[in-house]
PDB file of C-alpha atoms and ligand atoms in Angstrom:
ATOM      1  CA  MET A   1     119.256 102.975 118.227  1.00 44.00           C
ATOM      2  CA  ASN A   2     116.421 101.910 115.954  1.00 47.00           C
ATOM      3  CA  ASP A   3     118.619 102.761 112.969  1.00 48.00           C
ATOM      4  CA  GLU A   4     121.514 100.542 114.184  1.00 45.00           C
ATOM      5  CA  LYS A   5     119.146  97.611 114.654  1.00 43.00           C
ATOM      6  CA  GLU A   6     117.831  98.125 111.185  1.00 46.00           C
ATOM      7  CA  VAL A   7     121.331  97.976 109.678  1.00 42.00           C
ATOM      8  CA  LYS A   8     122.164  94.850 111.657  1.00 40.00           C
ATOM      9  CA  HIS A   9     119.042  93.168 110.568  1.00 38.00           C
ATOM     10  CA  GLU A  10     119.799  93.828 106.924  1.00 43.00           C
ATOM     11  CA  GLU A  11     123.356  92.532 107.335  1.00 40.00           C
ATOM     12  CA  VAL A  12     122.168  89.265 108.869  1.00 37.00           C
ATOM     13  CA  LYS A  13     119.380  88.826 106.434  1.00 42.00           C
ATOM     14  CA  HIS A  14     121.181  89.794 103.314  1.00 45.00           C
ATOM     15  CA  GLY A  15     124.910  89.548 103.911  1.00 46.00           C
ATOM     16  CA  SER A  16     125.277  85.833 103.700  1.00 50.00           C
ATOM     17  CA  PHE A  17     124.577  84.813 100.145  1.00 50.00           C
ATOM     18  CA  VAL A  18     126.556  84.885  96.962  1.00 54.00           C
ATOM     19  CA  ARG A  19     125.483  87.368  94.430  1.00 53.00           C
ATOM     20  CA  LYS A  20     126.580  86.618  90.902  1.00 59.00           C
ATOM     21  CA  LYS A  21     123.773  86.901  88.480  1.00 74.00           C
ATOM     22  CA  GLY A  22     121.629  89.886  87.662  1.00 88.00           C
ATOM     23  CA  MET A  23     117.949  89.094  87.948  1.00 92.00           C
ATOM     24  CA  LEU A  24     114.946  90.354  86.034  1.00 96.00           C
ATOM     25  CA  VAL A  25     112.274  91.690  88.276  1.00 97.00           C
ATOM     26  CA  VAL A  26     108.879  92.421  86.760  1.00 98.00           C
ATOM     27  CA  ILE A  27     106.628  94.783  88.647  1.00 97.00           C
ATOM     28  CA  SER A  28     103.065  95.079  87.530  1.00 96.00           C
ATOM     29  CA  GLY A  29      99.979  96.478  89.190  1.00 93.00           C
ATOM     30  CA  PHE A  30      96.645  98.123  88.490  1.00 87.00           C
ATOM     31  CA  SER A  31      96.866 101.599  87.115  1.00 82.00           C
ATOM     32  CA  GLY A  32      96.653 103.807  90.190  1.00 84.00           C
ATOM     33  CA  ALA A  33      98.175 101.261  92.655  1.00 87.00           C
ATOM     34  CA  GLY A  34     101.161 103.558  93.192  1.00 88.00           C
ATOM     35  CA  LYS A  35     103.817 101.697  91.218  1.00 91.00           C
ATOM     36  CA  GLY A  36     105.360 104.839  89.789  1.00 89.00           C
ATOM     37  CA  THR A  37     106.005 106.336  93.230  1.00 91.00           C
ATOM     38  CA  LEU A  38     107.105 102.934  94.581  1.00 95.00           C
ATOM     39  CA  MET A  39     109.672 102.554  91.804  1.00 94.00           C
ATOM     40  CA  LYS A  40     110.933 106.059  92.395  1.00 93.00           C
ATOM     41  CA  ARG A  41     111.495 105.360  96.055  1.00 96.00           C
ATOM     42  CA  LEU A  42     113.111 102.018  95.396  1.00 96.00           C
ATOM     43  CA  MET A  43     115.622 103.594  93.065  1.00 95.00           C
ATOM     44  CA  GLU A  44     116.271 106.495  95.446  1.00 95.00           C
ATOM     45  CA  GLU A  45     116.786 104.312  98.563  1.00 96.00           C
ATOM     46  CA  TYR A  46     118.764 101.387  97.089  1.00 95.00           C
ATOM     47  CA  ASP A  47     121.523 101.511  94.573  1.00 91.00           C
ATOM     48  CA  ASN A  48     121.440  97.833  93.426  1.00 88.00           C
ATOM     49  CA  TYR A  49     118.694  98.255  90.830  1.00 96.00           C
ATOM     50  CA  SER A  50     118.641  99.304  87.249  1.00 97.00           C
ATOM     51  CA  LEU A  51     115.232 100.524  86.095  1.00 97.00           C
ATOM     52  CA  SER A  52     114.375  99.857  82.434  1.00 97.00           C
ATOM     53  CA  ILE A  53     112.866 102.824  80.631  1.00 97.00           C
ATOM     54  CA  SER A  54     110.119 101.693  78.263  1.00 98.00           C
ATOM     55  CA  ALA A  55     109.276 103.099  74.898  1.00 98.00           C
ATOM     56  CA  THR A  56     105.657 104.171  74.406  1.00 98.00           C
ATOM     57  CA  THR A  57     103.393 105.818  71.836  1.00 98.00           C
ATOM     58  CA  ARG A  58     101.332 107.522  74.590  1.00 97.00           C
ATOM     59  CA  ALA A  59     101.666 111.294  74.994  1.00 96.00           C
ATOM     60  CA  PRO A  60     103.691 112.514  77.960  1.00 97.00           C
ATOM     61  CA  ARG A  61     101.712 113.549  81.102  1.00 92.00           C
ATOM     62  CA  PRO A  62     102.505 116.984  82.548  1.00 92.00           C
ATOM     63  CA  GLY A  63     105.980 116.777  84.177  1.00 93.00           C
ATOM     64  CA  GLU A  64     107.021 113.578  82.319  1.00 94.00           C
ATOM     65  CA  LYS A  65     110.353 113.745  80.540  1.00 97.00           C
ATOM     66  CA  ASP A  66     111.447 111.960  77.470  1.00 98.00           C
ATOM     67  CA  GLY A  67     114.304 109.493  78.269  1.00 97.00           C
ATOM     68  CA  VAL A  68     113.498 109.670  82.006  1.00 94.00           C
ATOM     69  CA  ASP A  69     109.875 108.408  82.386  1.00 94.00           C
ATOM     70  CA  TYR A  70     109.622 106.872  78.954  1.00 97.00           C
ATOM     71  CA  PHE A  71     110.993 107.192  75.519  1.00 98.00           C
ATOM     72  CA  PHE A  72     108.088 108.860  73.817  1.00 98.00           C
ATOM     73  CA  VAL A  73     108.021 107.700  70.180  1.00 98.00           C
ATOM     74  CA  SER A  74     105.683 107.822  67.247  1.00 98.00           C
ATOM     75  CA  ARG A  75     103.661 104.833  66.206  1.00 98.00           C
ATOM     76  CA  GLU A  76     105.909 104.417  63.124  1.00 98.00           C
ATOM     77  CA  ARG A  77     109.053 104.378  65.230  1.00 98.00           C
ATOM     78  CA  PHE A  78     107.513 101.861  67.578  1.00 98.00           C
ATOM     79  CA  LEU A  79     106.577  99.576  64.718  1.00 97.00           C
ATOM     80  CA  GLU A  80     110.099  99.919  63.454  1.00 98.00           C
ATOM     81  CA  MET A  81     111.485  98.919  66.806  1.00 98.00           C
ATOM     82  CA  ILE A  82     109.327  95.803  66.716  1.00 98.00           C
ATOM     83  CA  GLN A  83     110.584  94.968  63.162  1.00 98.00           C
ATOM     84  CA  ASN A  84     114.283  95.418  64.167  1.00 98.00           C
ATOM     85  CA  ASP A  85     113.794  93.205  67.187  1.00 97.00           C
ATOM     86  CA  GLU A  86     114.819  96.077  69.428  1.00 98.00           C
ATOM     87  CA  LEU A  87     112.180  95.160  72.023  1.00 98.00           C
ATOM     88  CA  LEU A  88     112.309  92.373  74.575  1.00 97.00           C
ATOM     89  CA  GLU A  89     108.507  92.456  74.783  1.00 98.00           C
ATOM     90  CA  TYR A  90     105.757  94.820  73.933  1.00 98.00           C
ATOM     91  CA  ALA A  91     101.960  95.137  74.436  1.00 97.00           C
ATOM     92  CA  LYS A  92      99.057  97.321  73.626  1.00 95.00           C
ATOM     93  CA  TYR A  93      97.469  98.928  76.647  1.00 92.00           C
ATOM     94  CA  VAL A  94      94.372 101.221  76.436  1.00 88.00           C
ATOM     95  CA  ASP A  95      95.002 102.374  72.860  1.00 91.00           C
ATOM     96  CA  ASN A  96      98.796 102.763  73.059  1.00 96.00           C
ATOM     97  CA  TYR A  97     101.857 100.585  72.566  1.00 98.00           C
ATOM     98  CA  TYR A  98     104.416 100.063  75.306  1.00 98.00           C
ATOM     99  CA  GLY A  99     107.617  98.078  74.999  1.00 98.00           C
ATOM    100  CA  THR A 100     110.933  97.265  76.789  1.00 98.00           C
ATOM    101  CA  PRO A 101     114.044  98.145  74.854  1.00 98.00           C
ATOM    102  CA  ARG A 102     116.258  95.059  74.733  1.00 97.00           C
ATOM    103  CA  SER A 103     119.787  96.477  74.816  1.00 96.00           C
ATOM    104  CA  TYR A 104     119.684  98.230  78.215  1.00 97.00           C
ATOM    105  CA  VAL A 105     118.300  95.201  80.015  1.00 96.00           C
ATOM    106  CA  GLU A 106     120.830  92.791  78.564  1.00 94.00           C
ATOM    107  CA  GLN A 107     123.734  95.104  79.240  1.00 95.00           C
ATOM    108  CA  GLU A 108     122.724  95.609  82.873  1.00 95.00           C
ATOM    109  CA  MET A 109     122.109  92.001  83.571  1.00 93.00           C
ATOM    110  CA  LYS A 110     125.514  91.141  82.226  1.00 91.00           C
ATOM    111  CA  LYS A 111     126.960  93.490  84.833  1.00 91.00           C
ATOM    112  CA  GLY A 112     125.208  91.463  87.502  1.00 89.00           C
ATOM    113  CA  ARG A 113     122.571  94.137  88.256  1.00 93.00           C
ATOM    114  CA  ASP A 114     118.978  93.456  89.046  1.00 95.00           C
ATOM    115  CA  VAL A 115     116.835  95.026  86.368  1.00 97.00           C
ATOM    116  CA  ILE A 116     113.390  96.256  87.132  1.00 97.00           C
ATOM    117  CA  LEU A 117     110.640  96.227  84.506  1.00 98.00           C
ATOM    118  CA  GLU A 118     107.590  98.085  85.411  1.00 96.00           C
ATOM    119  CA  ILE A 119     105.165  96.628  82.837  1.00 96.00           C
ATOM    120  CA  GLU A 120     101.614  95.318  82.379  1.00 94.00           C
ATOM    121  CA  ILE A 121     100.497  91.733  82.514  1.00 93.00           C
ATOM    122  CA  GLN A 122     100.851  90.607  78.844  1.00 94.00           C
ATOM    123  CA  GLY A 123     104.399  91.864  78.821  1.00 96.00           C
ATOM    124  CA  ALA A 124     105.040  90.209  82.194  1.00 96.00           C
ATOM    125  CA  LEU A 125     103.971  86.848  80.879  1.00 95.00           C
ATOM    126  CA  LYS A 126     106.124  87.160  77.831  1.00 96.00           C
ATOM    127  CA  ILE A 127     109.129  87.880  80.047  1.00 97.00           C
ATOM    128  CA  ARG A 128     108.272  84.826  82.177  1.00 95.00           C
ATOM    129  CA  ALA A 129     108.247  82.637  79.051  1.00 95.00           C
ATOM    130  CA  LYS A 130     111.609  83.975  77.873  1.00 94.00           C
ATOM    131  CA  TYR A 131     113.261  84.202  81.265  1.00 93.00           C
ATOM    132  CA  PRO A 132     111.846  81.503  83.542  1.00 92.00           C
ATOM    133  CA  GLU A 133     113.947  82.672  86.403  1.00 91.00           C
ATOM    134  CA  SER A 134     112.458  86.241  86.400  1.00 95.00           C
ATOM    135  CA  VAL A 135     110.447  87.215  89.428  1.00 96.00           C
ATOM    136  CA  LEU A 136     106.893  88.560  88.926  1.00 97.00           C
ATOM    137  CA  ILE A 137     105.528  90.867  91.573  1.00 97.00           C
ATOM    138  CA  PHE A 138     102.018  92.385  91.386  1.00 96.00           C
ATOM    139  CA  ILE A 139     101.188  95.577  93.346  1.00 96.00           C
ATOM    140  CA  THR A 140      97.631  96.378  94.357  1.00 94.00           C
ATOM    141  CA  THR A 141      95.646  98.746  96.485  1.00 92.00           C
ATOM    142  CA  PRO A 142      93.830  97.209  99.441  1.00 91.00           C
ATOM    143  CA  SER A 143      90.491  97.454  97.566  1.00 91.00           C
ATOM    144  CA  ALA A 144      88.937  98.289  94.226  1.00 90.00           C
ATOM    145  CA  GLY A 145      87.249 101.369  95.772  1.00 91.00           C
ATOM    146  CA  GLU A 146      90.627 102.656  96.798  1.00 90.00           C
ATOM    147  CA  LEU A 147      91.919 102.095  93.268  1.00 89.00           C
ATOM    148  CA  LYS A 148      89.208 104.235  91.763  1.00 89.00           C
ATOM    149  CA  LYS A 149      89.754 106.931  94.359  1.00 90.00           C
ATOM    150  CA  ARG A 150      93.526 107.114  93.617  1.00 88.00           C
ATOM    151  CA  LEU A 151      92.961 107.244  89.880  1.00 86.00           C
ATOM    152  CA  MET A 152      90.498 110.001  90.262  1.00 88.00           C
ATOM    153  CA  HIS A 153      92.727 111.931  92.629  1.00 87.00           C
ATOM    154  CA  ARG A 154      95.672 111.712  90.287  1.00 82.00           C
ATOM    155  CA  GLY A 155      93.782 114.096  88.003  1.00 80.00           C
ATOM    156  CA  THR A 156      95.977 113.320  84.971  1.00 82.00           C
ATOM    157  CA  GLU A 157      93.446 111.308  83.006  1.00 83.00           C
ATOM    158  CA  SER A 158      89.978 112.046  81.573  1.00 87.00           C
ATOM    159  CA  ASP A 159      86.961 110.272  82.921  1.00 89.00           C
ATOM    160  CA  GLU A 160      86.891 108.153  79.778  1.00 91.00           C
ATOM    161  CA  VAL A 161      90.533 107.055  80.271  1.00 88.00           C
ATOM    162  CA  ILE A 162      89.862 106.305  83.927  1.00 89.00           C
ATOM    163  CA  LYS A 163      86.913 104.114  82.990  1.00 90.00           C
ATOM    164  CA  LYS A 164      89.054 102.276  80.424  1.00 90.00           C
ATOM    165  CA  ARG A 165      91.802 101.758  82.982  1.00 88.00           C
ATOM    166  CA  LEU A 166      89.348 100.383  85.487  1.00 90.00           C
ATOM    167  CA  GLU A 167      87.931  98.007  82.925  1.00 90.00           C
ATOM    168  CA  ARG A 168      91.441  96.939  82.129  1.00 87.00           C
ATOM    169  CA  ALA A 169      92.018  96.348  85.840  1.00 88.00           C
ATOM    170  CA  SER A 170      89.123  93.983  85.982  1.00 89.00           C
ATOM    171  CA  LEU A 171      90.459  91.975  83.061  1.00 86.00           C
ATOM    172  CA  GLU A 172      93.962  91.886  84.522  1.00 85.00           C
ATOM    173  CA  ALA A 173      92.655  90.825  87.991  1.00 86.00           C
ATOM    174  CA  VAL A 174      91.932  87.414  86.437  1.00 86.00           C
ATOM    175  CA  GLY A 175      95.493  86.850  85.320  1.00 87.00           C
ATOM    176  CA  VAL A 176      97.199  87.877  88.603  1.00 93.00           C
ATOM    177  CA  GLU A 177      97.525  84.270  89.747  1.00 92.00           C
ATOM    178  CA  ALA A 178     100.424  83.917  87.286  1.00 93.00           C
ATOM    179  CA  TYR A 179     102.543  86.205  89.408  1.00 96.00           C
ATOM    180  CA  ASP A 180     104.929  85.005  92.067  1.00 96.00           C
ATOM    181  CA  TYR A 181     103.956  87.543  94.656  1.00 97.00           C
ATOM    182  CA  ILE A 182     101.139  89.989  95.348  1.00 96.00           C
ATOM    183  CA  MET A 183     101.912  93.002  97.490  1.00 96.00           C
ATOM    184  CA  ILE A 184      99.266  95.344  98.893  1.00 95.00           C
ATOM    185  CA  ASN A 185     100.539  98.852  98.847  1.00 94.00           C
ATOM    186  CA  ASP A 186      98.762 100.375 101.799  1.00 92.00           C
ATOM    187  CA  ASN A 187     101.784 102.200 103.234  1.00 93.00           C
ATOM    188  CA  LEU A 188     104.465 103.406 100.905  1.00 94.00           C
ATOM    189  CA  ASP A 189     107.441 103.321 103.417  1.00 96.00           C
ATOM    190  CA  LYS A 190     106.602  99.741 104.378  1.00 96.00           C
ATOM    191  CA  THR A 191     106.029  98.589 100.912  1.00 96.00           C
ATOM    192  CA  VAL A 192     109.328  99.954  99.611  1.00 97.00           C
ATOM    193  CA  LYS A 193     111.252  98.093 102.352  1.00 96.00           C
ATOM    194  CA  HIS A 194     109.288  94.840 101.769  1.00 96.00           C
ATOM    195  CA  LEU A 195     109.849  95.048  98.066  1.00 96.00           C
ATOM    196  CA  ASN A 196     113.589  95.364  98.492  1.00 96.00           C
ATOM    197  CA  TYR A 197     113.684  92.442 100.917  1.00 95.00           C
ATOM    198  CA  LEU A 198     111.554  90.307  98.584  1.00 95.00           C
ATOM    199  CA  ILE A 199     113.852  90.970  95.597  1.00 95.00           C
ATOM    200  CA  GLN A 200     117.058  90.432  97.578  1.00 92.00           C
ATOM    201  CA  ASP A 201     115.782  87.175  99.039  1.00 92.00           C
ATOM    202  CA  GLN A 202     115.357  85.808  95.528  1.00 91.00           C
ATOM    203  CA  HIS A 203     119.162  85.640  95.264  1.00 88.00           C
ATOM    204  CA  MET A 204     119.124  82.890  97.878  1.00 88.00           C
ATOM    205  CA  ARG A 205     117.140  80.598  95.581  1.00 86.00           C
ATOM    206  CA  ALA A 206     119.275  77.568  94.740  1.00 82.00           C
ATOM    207  CA  SER A 207     118.692  78.172  91.050  1.00 82.00           C
ATOM    208  CA  GLN A 208     120.277  81.602  91.372  1.00 82.00           C
ATOM    209  CA  GLN A 209     123.339  80.111  92.975  1.00 85.00           C
ATOM    210  CA  LEU A 210     124.323  77.255  90.612  1.00 85.00           C
ATOM    211  CA  GLU A 211     127.861  78.731  89.892  1.00 84.00           C
ATOM    212  CA  PHE A 212     128.475  78.972  93.666  1.00 86.00           C
ATOM    213  CA  LEU A 213     127.253  75.413  94.163  1.00 89.00           C
ATOM    214  CA  GLU A 214     129.474  74.135  91.343  1.00 90.00           C
ATOM    215  CA  GLU A 215     132.537  75.816  92.949  1.00 90.00           C
ATOM    216  CA  PHE A 216     131.621  74.471  96.271  1.00 91.00           C
ATOM    217  CA  GLN A 217     131.328  70.958  94.950  1.00 93.00           C
ATOM    218  CA  LYS A 218     134.696  71.263  93.220  1.00 93.00           C
ATOM    219  CA  GLU A 219     136.303  72.484  96.378  1.00 93.00           C
ATOM    220  CA  LEU A 220     134.764  69.741  98.430  1.00 93.00           C
ATOM    221  CA  ARG A 221     136.471  67.214  96.237  1.00 94.00           C
ATOM    222  CA  THR A 222     139.844  68.839  96.964  1.00 95.00           C
ATOM    223  CA  VAL A 223     139.359  68.778 100.732  1.00 93.00           C
ATOM    224  CA  LEU A 224     138.139  65.152 100.905  1.00 86.00           C
TER     225      LEU A 224
HETATM  226  P1  5GP B   1     101.079 104.442  82.039  1.00 90.52           P
HETATM  227  O1  5GP B   1     100.337 104.969  80.767  1.00 90.52           O
HETATM  228  O2  5GP B   1     100.173 104.540  83.253  1.00 90.52           O
HETATM  229  O3  5GP B   1     102.409 105.043  82.198  1.00 90.52           O
HETATM  230  O4  5GP B   1     101.252 102.829  81.834  1.00 90.52           O
HETATM  231  C1  5GP B   1     100.282 102.045  81.514  1.00 90.52           C
HETATM  232  C2  5GP B   1     100.597 100.602  81.661  1.00 90.52           C
HETATM  233  O5  5GP B   1     101.647 100.205  80.745  1.00 90.52           O
HETATM  234  C3  5GP B   1     101.130 100.319  83.070  1.00 90.52           C
HETATM  235  O6  5GP B   1     100.499  99.144  83.520  1.00 90.52           O
HETATM  236  C4  5GP B   1     102.602 100.056  82.863  1.00 90.52           C
HETATM  237  O7  5GP B   1     103.115  99.149  83.795  1.00 90.52           O
HETATM  238  C5  5GP B   1     102.622  99.403  81.449  1.00 90.52           C
HETATM  239  N1  5GP B   1     103.857  99.557  80.783  1.00 90.52           N
HETATM  240  C6  5GP B   1     104.823 100.517  80.846  1.00 90.52           C
HETATM  241  N2  5GP B   1     105.863 100.236  80.104  1.00 90.52           N
HETATM  242  C7  5GP B   1     105.618  99.042  79.533  1.00 90.52           C
HETATM  243  C8  5GP B   1     106.407  98.156  78.703  1.00 90.52           C
HETATM  244  O8  5GP B   1     107.548  98.421  78.244  1.00 90.52           O
HETATM  245  N3  5GP B   1     105.839  96.998  78.314  1.00 90.52           N
HETATM  246  C9  5GP B   1     104.575  96.635  78.795  1.00 90.52           C
HETATM  247  N4  5GP B   1     104.156  95.423  78.333  1.00 90.52           N
HETATM  248  N5  5GP B   1     103.875  97.369  79.577  1.00 90.52           N
HETATM  249  C10 5GP B   1     104.337  98.536  79.988  1.00 90.52           C
END
């Protein structure tokens, strides 16, 4: 019964707008805020998103796969990608480079798919400057104490790296006002659902529906 209600709610809420353009959705968040798991769940539960895979010079963590979690590249290769304009944006984060390969993003947007970039704040601001219609969403834990706890529990980073990531979080906290939305990830199931609603609702923005409006206006003239 509950499931039926859920489906109907989604139809009402999201069945009545015209989808034409693929959108760029930037997801950022403090290291340890649960973005990785959130993205995994979003991709598993909804099939309307294309997740961009970044290139990085950082070493893979245990279990991470090349071409799945990241394209793990050498510093030389990364600099070459910058030179060849292969990256839509890039940034240095705690001693390593990270960047978004351009071709996949452009190709998926052309197909009308919403492309998700899971990137840090400097990159997010570059995307906003290049694509003013992109949506910027920041994910955080309910408190700074919880952030530290999650980073320590993860057990994949040394104490020194955890310290650097927390320092970085305190710098980034100042820039978060530039984002369109801030989501507190206190319950994964709930956050995944809200994130999907939030992204889908962006398609109702008038600026996302200019082609529809143009067609509507043309048709209006014919029925006058
Ligand atoms: P991690 O090392 O934990 O995988 O990622 C560190 C930070 O780099 C995270 O904040 C992540 O969002 C960011 N990041 C990952 N890929 C990119 C990218 O392509 N560009 C930018 N600017 N940041 C990225």
